[in-house]
PDB file of C-alpha atoms in Angstrom:
ATOM      1  CA  MET A   1      94.089 102.334 -25.103  1.00 33.00           C
ATOM      2  CA  PRO A   2      92.422 102.633 -21.659  1.00 36.00           C
ATOM      3  CA  CYS A   3      89.145 100.845 -21.005  1.00 38.00           C
ATOM      4  CA  SER A   4      86.108 102.841 -19.926  1.00 48.00           C
ATOM      5  CA  SER A   5      83.579 101.620 -17.359  1.00 53.00           C
ATOM      6  CA  LYS A   6      81.186 101.044 -20.284  1.00 52.00           C
ATOM      7  CA  ASP A   7      83.645  98.517 -21.779  1.00 61.00           C
ATOM      8  CA  LEU A   8      83.640  96.555 -18.524  1.00 82.00           C
ATOM      9  CA  LEU A   9      79.872  96.008 -18.378  1.00 91.00           C
ATOM     10  CA  SER A  10      78.413  92.573 -18.985  1.00 93.00           C
ATOM     11  CA  SER A  11      75.745  92.263 -21.664  1.00 93.00           C
ATOM     12  CA  ALA A  12      73.084  92.050 -18.919  1.00 95.00           C
ATOM     13  CA  GLU A  13      74.416  95.192 -17.228  1.00 96.00           C
ATOM     14  CA  ARG A  14      74.384  96.984 -20.589  1.00 94.00           C
ATOM     15  CA  ALA A  15      70.730  95.964 -21.037  1.00 95.00           C
ATOM     16  CA  PHE A  16      69.825  97.579 -17.726  1.00 96.00           C
ATOM     17  CA  MET A  17      71.827 100.712 -18.581  1.00 96.00           C
ATOM     18  CA  ILE A  18      70.052 100.992 -21.959  1.00 94.00           C
ATOM     19  CA  ASN A  19      66.653 100.689 -20.329  1.00 95.00           C
ATOM     20  CA  ALA A  20      67.574 103.259 -17.703  1.00 96.00           C
ATOM     21  CA  ALA A  21      68.717 105.642 -20.462  1.00 95.00           C
ATOM     22  CA  GLU A  22      65.320 105.135 -22.127  1.00 94.00           C
ATOM     23  CA  ILE A  23      63.508 105.591 -18.767  1.00 93.00           C
ATOM     24  CA  ASP A  24      61.715 102.340 -19.513  1.00 91.00           C
ATOM     25  CA  ILE A  25      59.582 100.377 -17.076  1.00 92.00           C
ATOM     26  CA  LEU A  26      61.325  97.436 -15.459  1.00 94.00           C
ATOM     27  CA  PRO A  27      59.798  94.639 -17.614  1.00 93.00           C
ATOM     28  CA  GLY A  28      61.214  96.337 -20.720  1.00 92.00           C
ATOM     29  CA  VAL A  29      64.705  95.166 -19.829  1.00 95.00           C
ATOM     30  CA  ARG A  30      63.877  91.623 -20.931  1.00 92.00           C
ATOM     31  CA  GLY A  31      63.772  92.817 -24.549  1.00 91.00           C
ATOM     32  CA  ASP A  32      67.472  93.701 -24.353  1.00 91.00           C
ATOM     33  CA  LEU A  33      68.684  90.626 -22.480  1.00 94.00           C
ATOM     34  CA  ASP A  34      70.183  87.446 -23.900  1.00 91.00           C
ATOM     35  CA  GLU A  35      69.143  83.916 -23.014  1.00 91.00           C
ATOM     36  CA  PRO A  36      68.953  82.386 -20.492  1.00 92.00           C
ATOM     37  CA  LEU A  37      68.100  85.643 -18.681  1.00 93.00           C
ATOM     38  CA  VAL A  38      65.257  86.592 -21.052  1.00 90.00           C
ATOM     39  CA  SER A  39      63.135  83.610 -20.105  1.00 91.00           C
ATOM     40  CA  GLY A  40      64.661  82.942 -16.691  1.00 92.00           C
ATOM     41  CA  PRO A  41      63.274  83.939 -13.323  1.00 94.00           C
ATOM     42  CA  SER A  42      63.341  87.561 -12.236  1.00 94.00           C
ATOM     43  CA  SER A  43      65.326  86.478  -9.181  1.00 94.00           C
ATOM     44  CA  ALA A  44      68.330  86.012 -11.498  1.00 95.00           C
ATOM     45  CA  LEU A  45      68.042  89.675 -12.563  1.00 96.00           C
ATOM     46  CA  VAL A  46      67.805  91.217  -9.090  1.00 96.00           C
ATOM     47  CA  PRO A  47      71.538  90.977  -8.218  1.00 96.00           C
ATOM     48  CA  ILE A  48      72.508  92.505 -11.568  1.00 97.00           C
ATOM     49  CA  LEU A  49      70.240  95.507 -11.073  1.00 97.00           C
ATOM     50  CA  LEU A  50      71.194  95.919  -7.400  1.00 97.00           C
ATOM     51  CA  SER A  51      74.862  95.989  -8.387  1.00 96.00           C
ATOM     52  CA  LEU A  52      74.214  98.896 -10.771  1.00 97.00           C
ATOM     53  CA  VAL A  53      72.217 100.733  -8.096  1.00 97.00           C
ATOM     54  CA  GLU A  54      74.980 100.183  -5.535  1.00 96.00           C
ATOM     55  CA  ARG A  55      77.533 101.603  -7.990  1.00 95.00           C
ATOM     56  CA  GLY A  56      75.368 104.720  -8.182  1.00 96.00           C
ATOM     57  CA  TRP A  57      74.571 104.397 -11.910  1.00 96.00           C
ATOM     58  CA  ILE A  58      70.849 103.538 -11.876  1.00 97.00           C
ATOM     59  CA  GLU A  59      67.880 104.508  -9.750  1.00 97.00           C
ATOM     60  CA  VAL A  60      64.675 102.496  -9.523  1.00 98.00           C
ATOM     61  CA  CYS A  61      61.600 104.710  -9.254  1.00 97.00           C
ATOM     62  CA  ARG A  62      57.831 104.354  -9.459  1.00 95.00           C
ATOM     63  CA  LEU A  63      55.957 106.153 -12.196  1.00 94.00           C
ATOM     64  CA  VAL A  64      53.821 108.986 -10.840  1.00 95.00           C
ATOM     65  CA  PRO A  65      51.244 111.244 -12.528  1.00 93.00           C
ATOM     66  CA  TRP A  66      52.529 114.242 -14.459  1.00 91.00           C
ATOM     67  CA  SER A  67      50.869 117.127 -16.263  1.00 91.00           C
ATOM     68  CA  ALA A  68      52.483 118.815 -19.256  1.00 89.00           C
ATOM     69  CA  PRO A  69      52.350 122.607 -19.507  1.00 91.00           C
ATOM     70  CA  ASP A  70      49.472 122.229 -21.989  1.00 93.00           C
ATOM     71  CA  GLY A  71      47.506 120.104 -19.486  1.00 90.00           C
ATOM     72  CA  THR A  72      48.175 116.746 -21.151  1.00 90.00           C
ATOM     73  CA  LEU A  73      48.337 114.016 -18.529  1.00 89.00           C
ATOM     74  CA  GLY A  74      51.155 111.506 -18.441  1.00 88.00           C
ATOM     75  CA  GLU A  75      53.638 109.769 -16.165  1.00 91.00           C
ATOM     76  CA  GLN A  76      57.142 110.519 -14.992  1.00 92.00           C
ATOM     77  CA  PRO A  77      59.577 108.840 -12.610  1.00 95.00           C
ATOM     78  CA  GLY A  78      58.947 109.710  -8.990  1.00 95.00           C
ATOM     79  CA  PRO A  79      61.572 109.640  -6.247  1.00 96.00           C
ATOM     80  CA  PRO A  80      63.868 106.607  -6.134  1.00 97.00           C
ATOM     81  CA  VAL A  81      62.786 103.595  -4.111  1.00 97.00           C
ATOM     82  CA  PRO A  82      64.934 103.745  -0.945  1.00 95.00           C
ATOM     83  CA  GLU A  83      67.929 101.467  -1.349  1.00 90.00           C
ATOM     84  CA  GLN A  84      67.152  99.626   1.907  1.00 94.00           C
ATOM     85  CA  ASP A  85      63.712  98.666   0.486  1.00 96.00           C
ATOM     86  CA  LEU A  86      64.846  97.834  -3.025  1.00 96.00           C
ATOM     87  CA  ALA A  87      65.754  94.151  -2.606  1.00 95.00           C
ATOM     88  CA  ALA A  88      62.337  93.384  -1.111  1.00 95.00           C
ATOM     89  CA  VAL A  89      60.518  95.358  -3.835  1.00 96.00           C
ATOM     90  CA  LEU A  90      62.464  93.628  -6.614  1.00 96.00           C
ATOM     91  CA  ALA A  91      61.816  90.192  -5.080  1.00 95.00           C
ATOM     92  CA  ASP A  92      58.166  90.521  -6.153  1.00 94.00           C
ATOM     93  CA  ALA A  93      58.063  88.708  -9.501  1.00 92.00           C
ATOM     94  CA  GLU A  94      54.973  90.706 -10.565  1.00 91.00           C
ATOM     95  CA  LYS A  95      57.102  93.868 -10.698  1.00 93.00           C
ATOM     96  CA  TRP A  96      59.055  92.275 -13.567  1.00 94.00           C
ATOM     97  CA  GLY A  97      55.974  91.782 -15.763  1.00 91.00           C
ATOM     98  CA  TYR A  98      53.842  94.260 -17.659  1.00 89.00           C
ATOM     99  CA  PRO A  99      50.783  95.315 -15.659  1.00 88.00           C
ATOM    100  CA  ARG A 100      47.596  93.461 -16.536  1.00 85.00           C
ATOM    101  CA  SER A 101      45.621  96.681 -16.127  1.00 83.00           C
ATOM    102  CA  GLY A 102      47.573  98.367 -18.922  1.00 78.00           C
ATOM    103  CA  THR A 103      48.194 101.294 -16.582  1.00 82.00           C
ATOM    104  CA  TRP A 104      51.818 102.057 -15.883  1.00 85.00           C
ATOM    105  CA  LEU A 105      51.249 104.372 -12.881  1.00 87.00           C
ATOM    106  CA  GLY A 106      53.069 102.896  -9.910  1.00 87.00           C
ATOM    107  CA  CYS A 107      55.202 100.606 -12.097  1.00 92.00           C
ATOM    108  CA  LEU A 108      58.911 100.464 -11.443  1.00 96.00           C
ATOM    109  CA  THR A 109      61.023 102.336 -13.943  1.00 96.00           C
ATOM    110  CA  LEU A 110      64.764 102.666 -14.359  1.00 96.00           C
ATOM    111  CA  THR A 111      66.569 105.988 -14.664  1.00 96.00           C
ATOM    112  CA  LEU A 112      70.230 106.868 -14.981  1.00 96.00           C
ATOM    113  CA  THR A 113      71.950 108.901 -12.322  1.00 96.00           C
ATOM    114  CA  GLU A 114      74.399 111.629 -13.318  1.00 94.00           C
ATOM    115  CA  ALA A 115      77.220 109.095 -12.900  1.00 94.00           C
ATOM    116  CA  GLY A 116      75.293 106.581 -15.013  1.00 94.00           C
ATOM    117  CA  ARG A 117      74.833 109.122 -17.806  1.00 92.00           C
ATOM    118  CA  ARG A 118      78.627 109.444 -18.003  1.00 90.00           C
ATOM    119  CA  ILE A 119      78.910 105.656 -18.455  1.00 85.00           C
ATOM    120  CA  VAL A 120      76.523 105.375 -21.416  1.00 68.00           C
ATOM    121  CA  ARG A 121      78.109 108.238 -23.385  1.00 63.00           C
TER     122      ARG A 121
END
């Protein structure tokens, strides 16, 4: 039986793919990780996420304001952070924690690309 790309993902990569499928903010990935990554430094997570971005499966975006057709205000992912800026953005440990303000606008969020959606199916 042939292996799919999904079968070849590490548990940490799967955690990032799950969070991207859920369009969760970046700190949410820790809830799906195993130790020692859960409590380890964010710097250990950066190469894992960058690898998934480089494969074209995940995009890292900032949440931007959104208005529903009925006028309800919310947030949605904005354009992806440019790949050449991503390593520097992800190096900021604060981006890996929940915002103290409780406001998610501007927070980094993960989304699947079309290729990534084929992996998680």
